[in-house]
Amino acid sequence: MSVLTFLKPRGSANTARERLQLIIAHERSENGRPDLVITLREEILAVIAKHVKVDADKVQIKLERGKGVSTLGVDIEIPVDATPMRASA
Amino acid sequence: MAKVLCVTSGKGGVGKTTTTAALGAALAQAGEKVCVVDFDVGLRNLDLIMGAERRVVYDLINVTNGDAKLNQALIRDKRLENLSLLPASQTRDKDALTDAGVERVIAELREKFDWVVCDSPAGIERGAQLAMRHADVAVVVTNPEVSSVRDSDRIIGLLDSKTVRAEKGEQIEKHLILTRFDPARADRGDMLKVDDVLEILSIPLLAIIPESLEVLRASNVGCPVTLNNPLCAPSRAYIDAVRRLKGETVAMAIPSDRKSLINKLFTRRAA
């Protein structure tokens, strides 16, 4: 970011406009379902819990709201001794 | 021992969030483990000023309600690894915060960090009172302007009566940060002077932050001013404030960006 600021020393208002447009678009689209991430986490966990034991506290969720798409990263710690229900991966 | 610092003012728009971000980042730049906490439930903005708005997953309410663990909600700063943000909720209102929930979260934050910097919402109601409740240190942000000074006086009264420390009969450390100060206007007699404000509020002065374009620039790009341009006048004032908070004796000055050509060159390069 500092390189960009260096190349475009007068661009901070543009950065502000772009950041605002992006976050406001996301907030408007999230209206009515603000807990989407919580729902996703619970359903993803439920699916995984069918196969391995997971500790709900050992789950890290990362979200990156982007232009057009967002990425959701779910990082689940699976202990070595987690007993799989089925042998297949 | 961890310290909980509340940035408060009563009046809105005087620079609480800017100050929270600047002090939090400057403390982290000085090597402290810092968490900045947004208490402005319903109108969060600290995430924007810190440049983390696209990464918010959980918030303070999720943690106080038990929907998420603290470490799941903390957003680690991408520029400073010892700086974290606990965002406020955008969709609930301030009644969603419970006394017990806030107490538990603050206690947990004390264990993980050296400094917990709480950004208070404007006003003197429940949200502002919860933000200051567990503070050891309060920074009152004031503009040299009549309504801001009067509101700060009310907030100082609340700090002395509604905080845990006050209720236990202990002292809460209070400091004043005067923001958006313009020495030329004060000299012309068009703006309250530093001494006028200090005489009225009678709490010790922590810093004078000059009115500066750099503060707007930093907020445009989502970076605390002390990190975006550490050499500019407001940053130098905030960095001195942090040294004073850490117990150093630093002579009080009103930093200026118009000092010299060399100073200007350095500022330009850092931007």
XYZ file of C-alpha atoms in Angstrom:
360
model
C 0.000 0.000 0.000
C 2.833 2.397 0.844
C 4.288 1.926 -2.657
C 0.945 2.840 -4.175
C 0.673 5.907 -1.986
C 4.169 6.875 -3.033
C 3.356 6.606 -6.732
C 0.047 8.409 -6.377
C 0.604 10.940 -3.623
C -2.761 12.628 -4.256
C -4.836 9.474 -4.441
C -6.103 9.092 -0.907
C -9.614 10.372 -1.705
C -9.891 7.788 -4.492
C -8.868 5.062 -2.101
C -11.497 6.310 0.330
C -14.230 6.246 -2.332
C -13.339 2.733 -3.480
C -13.168 1.358 0.068
C -16.529 2.908 0.933
C -18.253 1.676 -2.225
C -17.065 -1.842 -1.552
C -17.958 -2.064 2.118
C -21.328 -0.339 1.708
C -22.277 -2.674 -1.144
C -21.467 -5.626 1.119
C -23.381 -4.204 4.063
C -26.443 -3.566 1.935
C -26.388 -7.084 0.529
C -25.967 -8.499 4.030
C -29.092 -6.691 5.237
C -31.559 -9.198 6.559
C -29.031 -12.001 6.938
C -26.304 -10.497 9.068
C -25.436 -13.814 10.661
C -24.634 -15.612 7.428
C -21.129 -16.432 8.612
C -22.408 -17.984 11.836
C -24.908 -20.106 9.882
C -22.215 -21.210 7.455
C -19.828 -22.062 10.266
C -22.403 -24.165 12.083
C -23.470 -26.082 8.993
C -19.912 -26.686 7.812
C -18.977 -27.880 11.300
C -21.995 -30.175 11.431
C -20.930 -31.828 8.172
C -17.362 -32.304 9.359
C -18.468 -33.508 12.786
C -20.191 -36.411 11.065
C -16.743 -37.729 10.160
C -14.297 -36.401 12.747
C -14.464 -34.956 16.216
C -13.806 -31.223 16.163
C -13.635 -28.698 18.945
C -15.810 -25.737 17.963
C -13.313 -23.410 19.665
C -10.482 -24.644 17.446
C -12.117 -23.229 14.345
C -10.850 -20.012 12.786
C -12.969 -18.270 10.214
C -11.512 -15.704 7.874
C -13.528 -13.542 5.574
C -12.232 -11.195 2.913
C -14.874 -9.074 1.252
C -13.811 -8.312 -2.285
C -15.162 -6.715 -5.424
C -17.655 -9.150 -6.911
C -16.604 -12.073 -4.716
C -15.801 -12.680 -1.094
C -13.638 -15.483 0.203
C -14.494 -17.457 3.310
C -11.665 -19.442 4.881
C -12.514 -22.044 7.492
C -9.520 -23.345 9.380
C -10.405 -26.400 11.453
C -7.975 -28.044 13.807
C -8.461 -31.820 13.647
C -6.672 -33.665 16.443
C -4.541 -36.692 15.525
C -6.674 -38.958 17.677
C -9.921 -37.760 16.140
C -11.868 -40.930 15.586
C -13.170 -40.992 12.055
C -16.608 -42.523 11.585
C -15.526 -43.897 8.240
C -12.102 -44.884 7.007
C -12.432 -43.135 3.667
C -11.111 -39.618 3.399
C -0.132 -5.566 34.452
C -2.453 -4.817 31.589
C -3.948 -1.356 31.366
C -7.401 -0.590 30.082
C -7.582 2.832 28.465
C -10.869 4.398 27.427
C -10.966 7.104 24.766
C -14.044 9.185 25.421
C -15.476 12.680 24.846
C -19.217 12.994 25.175
C -19.498 14.917 21.928
C -19.316 13.110 18.597
C -16.924 13.897 15.782
C -14.093 15.269 17.901
C -11.595 12.525 17.070
C -12.166 9.579 19.436
C -11.787 6.910 16.777
C -8.805 8.640 15.158
C -7.213 8.933 18.601
C -7.949 5.302 19.492
C -6.334 4.084 16.264
C -3.373 6.468 16.575
C -2.645 5.667 20.240
C -3.213 1.938 19.725
C -0.836 1.814 16.770
C 1.760 4.016 18.484
C 1.698 1.770 21.577
C 2.156 -1.261 19.327
C 4.961 0.505 17.444
C 6.616 0.962 20.854
C 6.536 -2.810 21.332
C 3.414 -3.203 23.488
C 0.785 -5.881 22.835
C -2.327 -3.869 22.063
C -5.983 -4.514 21.351
C -8.246 -1.693 20.194
C -11.926 -2.315 20.978
C -14.832 -0.610 19.236
C -17.692 0.007 21.680
C -19.798 1.938 19.189
C -22.341 -0.822 18.669
C -24.572 -0.126 15.683
C -22.289 2.516 14.191
C -18.906 0.875 14.079
C -16.091 2.830 12.454
C -12.852 1.769 14.079
C -12.627 -1.099 11.551
C -12.670 1.463 8.709
C -10.058 3.706 10.317
C -7.845 0.639 10.931
C -8.431 -0.605 7.351
C -9.879 -3.941 8.489
C -13.504 -3.439 7.405
C -13.385 -6.184 4.775
C -12.166 -8.783 7.265
C -14.765 -8.471 10.042
C -16.317 -11.847 10.822
C -17.337 -11.687 14.467
C -17.766 -8.739 16.769
C -17.918 -7.697 20.405
C -21.580 -8.747 20.756
C -20.870 -12.222 19.347
C -18.195 -12.602 22.036
C -20.290 -11.246 24.915
C -23.203 -13.495 23.819
C -20.982 -16.545 23.523
C -21.511 -17.012 19.755
C -17.772 -16.737 19.225
C -14.632 -17.054 21.301
C -12.506 -13.957 21.775
C -9.631 -15.283 19.659
C -12.037 -15.997 16.812
C -13.266 -12.411 16.819
C -9.921 -10.638 17.136
C -8.580 -9.275 13.851
C -4.812 -9.134 13.757
C -3.432 -6.019 12.054
C -1.621 -6.776 8.794
C 1.066 -4.156 9.397
C 1.779 -4.671 13.102
C 1.531 -8.208 14.433
C 1.197 -7.074 18.058
C -1.883 -4.969 17.270
C -5.398 -6.458 17.198
C -8.892 -5.116 16.692
C -12.129 -6.234 18.309
C -14.833 -4.695 16.106
C -18.282 -3.567 17.197
C -21.441 -5.031 15.769
C -23.014 -3.119 12.934
C -26.439 -4.731 13.128
C -27.386 -4.662 16.807
C -27.963 -1.761 19.123
C -26.244 -0.765 22.325
C -28.770 -2.628 24.483
C -27.290 -5.877 23.173
C -24.236 -5.235 25.377
C -24.563 -6.689 28.867
C -22.635 -5.568 31.947
C -21.514 -9.111 32.698
C -20.519 -9.769 29.077
C -18.362 -6.653 28.900
C -16.744 -7.461 32.239
C -15.832 -10.960 31.064
C -14.421 -9.770 27.719
C -12.329 -7.036 29.340
C -10.956 -9.528 31.889
C -10.005 -11.886 29.072
C -8.401 -9.058 27.070
C -6.345 -8.057 30.128
C -4.787 -11.508 30.129
C -3.798 -11.405 26.467
C -2.635 -7.816 26.018
C -0.539 -5.103 27.657
C -2.976 -2.365 26.614
C -6.682 -2.524 25.866
C -7.784 0.697 24.179
C -11.570 1.167 24.184
C -13.162 3.517 21.659
C -16.267 4.932 23.324
C -19.420 5.870 21.422
C -20.507 9.503 21.580
C -23.057 10.478 24.192
C -23.238 9.910 27.919
C -25.648 6.981 27.910
C -25.239 3.283 28.453
C -22.828 2.633 25.570
C -20.401 5.329 26.695
C -20.702 4.227 30.320
C -19.965 0.592 29.455
C -16.914 1.627 27.430
C -15.428 3.517 30.402
C -16.622 1.146 33.128
C -13.484 -0.992 33.492
C -10.919 1.638 32.534
C -7.767 2.299 34.530
C -6.919 5.298 32.368
C -9.212 7.641 30.473
C -8.261 9.900 27.611
C -10.779 12.694 27.158
C -10.709 13.988 23.585
C -11.736 17.626 23.295
C -11.864 20.204 20.510
C -11.103 23.832 21.437
C -14.749 24.706 20.978
C -17.496 25.481 23.513
C -19.819 22.504 23.072
C -17.000 19.986 23.077
C -15.504 21.422 26.272
C -18.850 21.384 28.055
C -19.506 17.765 27.012
C -16.022 16.761 28.161
C -16.799 18.209 31.560
C -19.865 15.970 31.805
C -17.820 12.942 30.783
C -15.205 13.727 33.446
C -18.037 13.717 35.988
C -19.109 10.257 34.804
C -15.526 8.974 34.945
C -15.420 10.018 38.587
C -18.711 8.334 39.475
C -19.688 5.509 37.116
C -16.447 3.552 36.653
C -15.491 0.489 38.673
C -12.464 2.330 40.024
C -14.570 5.296 41.150
C -17.097 3.008 42.812
C -14.299 1.322 44.757
C -13.077 4.735 45.901
C -9.959 4.529 43.751
C -8.625 7.123 41.361
C -9.058 6.809 37.639
C -6.165 8.351 35.748
C -7.582 11.071 33.481
C -5.821 12.832 30.614
C -6.836 15.424 28.086
C -6.020 15.268 24.389
C -6.858 18.497 22.621
C -7.520 17.757 18.952
C -7.939 19.900 15.829
C -5.965 22.686 17.461
C -4.934 25.613 15.262
C -2.232 27.759 16.940
C -2.704 30.633 14.474
C -6.432 30.915 15.229
C -5.765 30.679 18.964
C -3.145 33.431 18.674
C -5.619 35.637 16.820
C -8.111 35.100 19.602
C -10.526 33.167 17.399
C -10.042 29.839 19.137
C -9.971 28.828 22.796
C -6.400 28.683 24.032
C -4.871 25.523 25.492
C -4.742 27.130 28.941
C -8.394 28.159 28.726
C -9.456 24.552 28.161
C -7.102 23.224 30.836
C -8.363 25.758 33.357
C -11.983 24.788 32.743
C -11.527 21.018 32.704
C -8.617 20.831 35.174
C -7.264 17.468 34.120
C -3.653 16.998 32.968
C -2.808 17.555 29.309
C -1.559 14.501 27.416
C -1.163 15.979 23.935
C -2.148 18.777 21.586
C -2.982 17.414 18.149
C -2.782 20.122 15.488
C -5.463 20.337 12.819
C -3.942 18.468 9.892
C -4.715 17.092 6.461
C -2.682 14.018 7.424
C -5.484 12.806 9.695
C -7.955 12.835 6.785
C -5.428 11.165 4.482
C -4.837 8.382 6.985
C -8.562 7.750 7.364
C -9.006 7.733 3.570
C -6.557 4.865 3.212
C -7.566 3.055 6.411
C -4.343 3.343 8.344
C -3.762 4.845 11.820
C -2.079 8.216 11.306
C 0.936 7.221 13.425
C 1.529 4.325 11.044
C 0.599 6.047 7.790
C 2.967 8.951 8.297
C 4.889 8.712 11.586
C 6.741 11.985 10.960
C 3.791 14.291 10.394
C 2.746 16.727 13.126
C -0.302 14.842 14.500
C 1.677 11.584 14.585
C 4.505 13.170 16.523
C 1.986 14.507 19.028
C 0.363 11.068 19.422
C 3.741 9.338 19.749
C 4.721 11.795 22.509
C 1.369 11.077 24.181
C 2.184 7.371 24.231
C 5.604 8.057 25.767
C 3.872 10.051 28.509
C 1.319 7.278 29.044
C 4.229 4.894 29.527
C 5.642 7.153 32.238
C 8.258 9.150 30.365
C 8.582 12.884 30.871
C 8.327 14.599 27.507
C 8.230 18.370 27.073
C 4.851 19.538 25.753
C 4.913 21.057 22.285
C 2.480 21.736 19.480
C 4.097 19.946 16.536
C 3.873 21.687 13.179
C 4.425 20.526 9.637
C 5.500 23.968 8.509
C 8.744 24.022 10.434
C 11.386 23.598 7.790
C 12.075 22.382 4.296
C 13.977 19.362 5.637
C 11.031 18.427 7.798
C 8.756 18.752 4.764
C 11.014 16.531 2.667
C 10.988 13.828 5.336
C 7.231 13.991 5.646
C 6.800 13.702 1.890
C 9.097 10.693 1.740
C 7.292 8.864 4.490
C 3.907 9.309 2.824
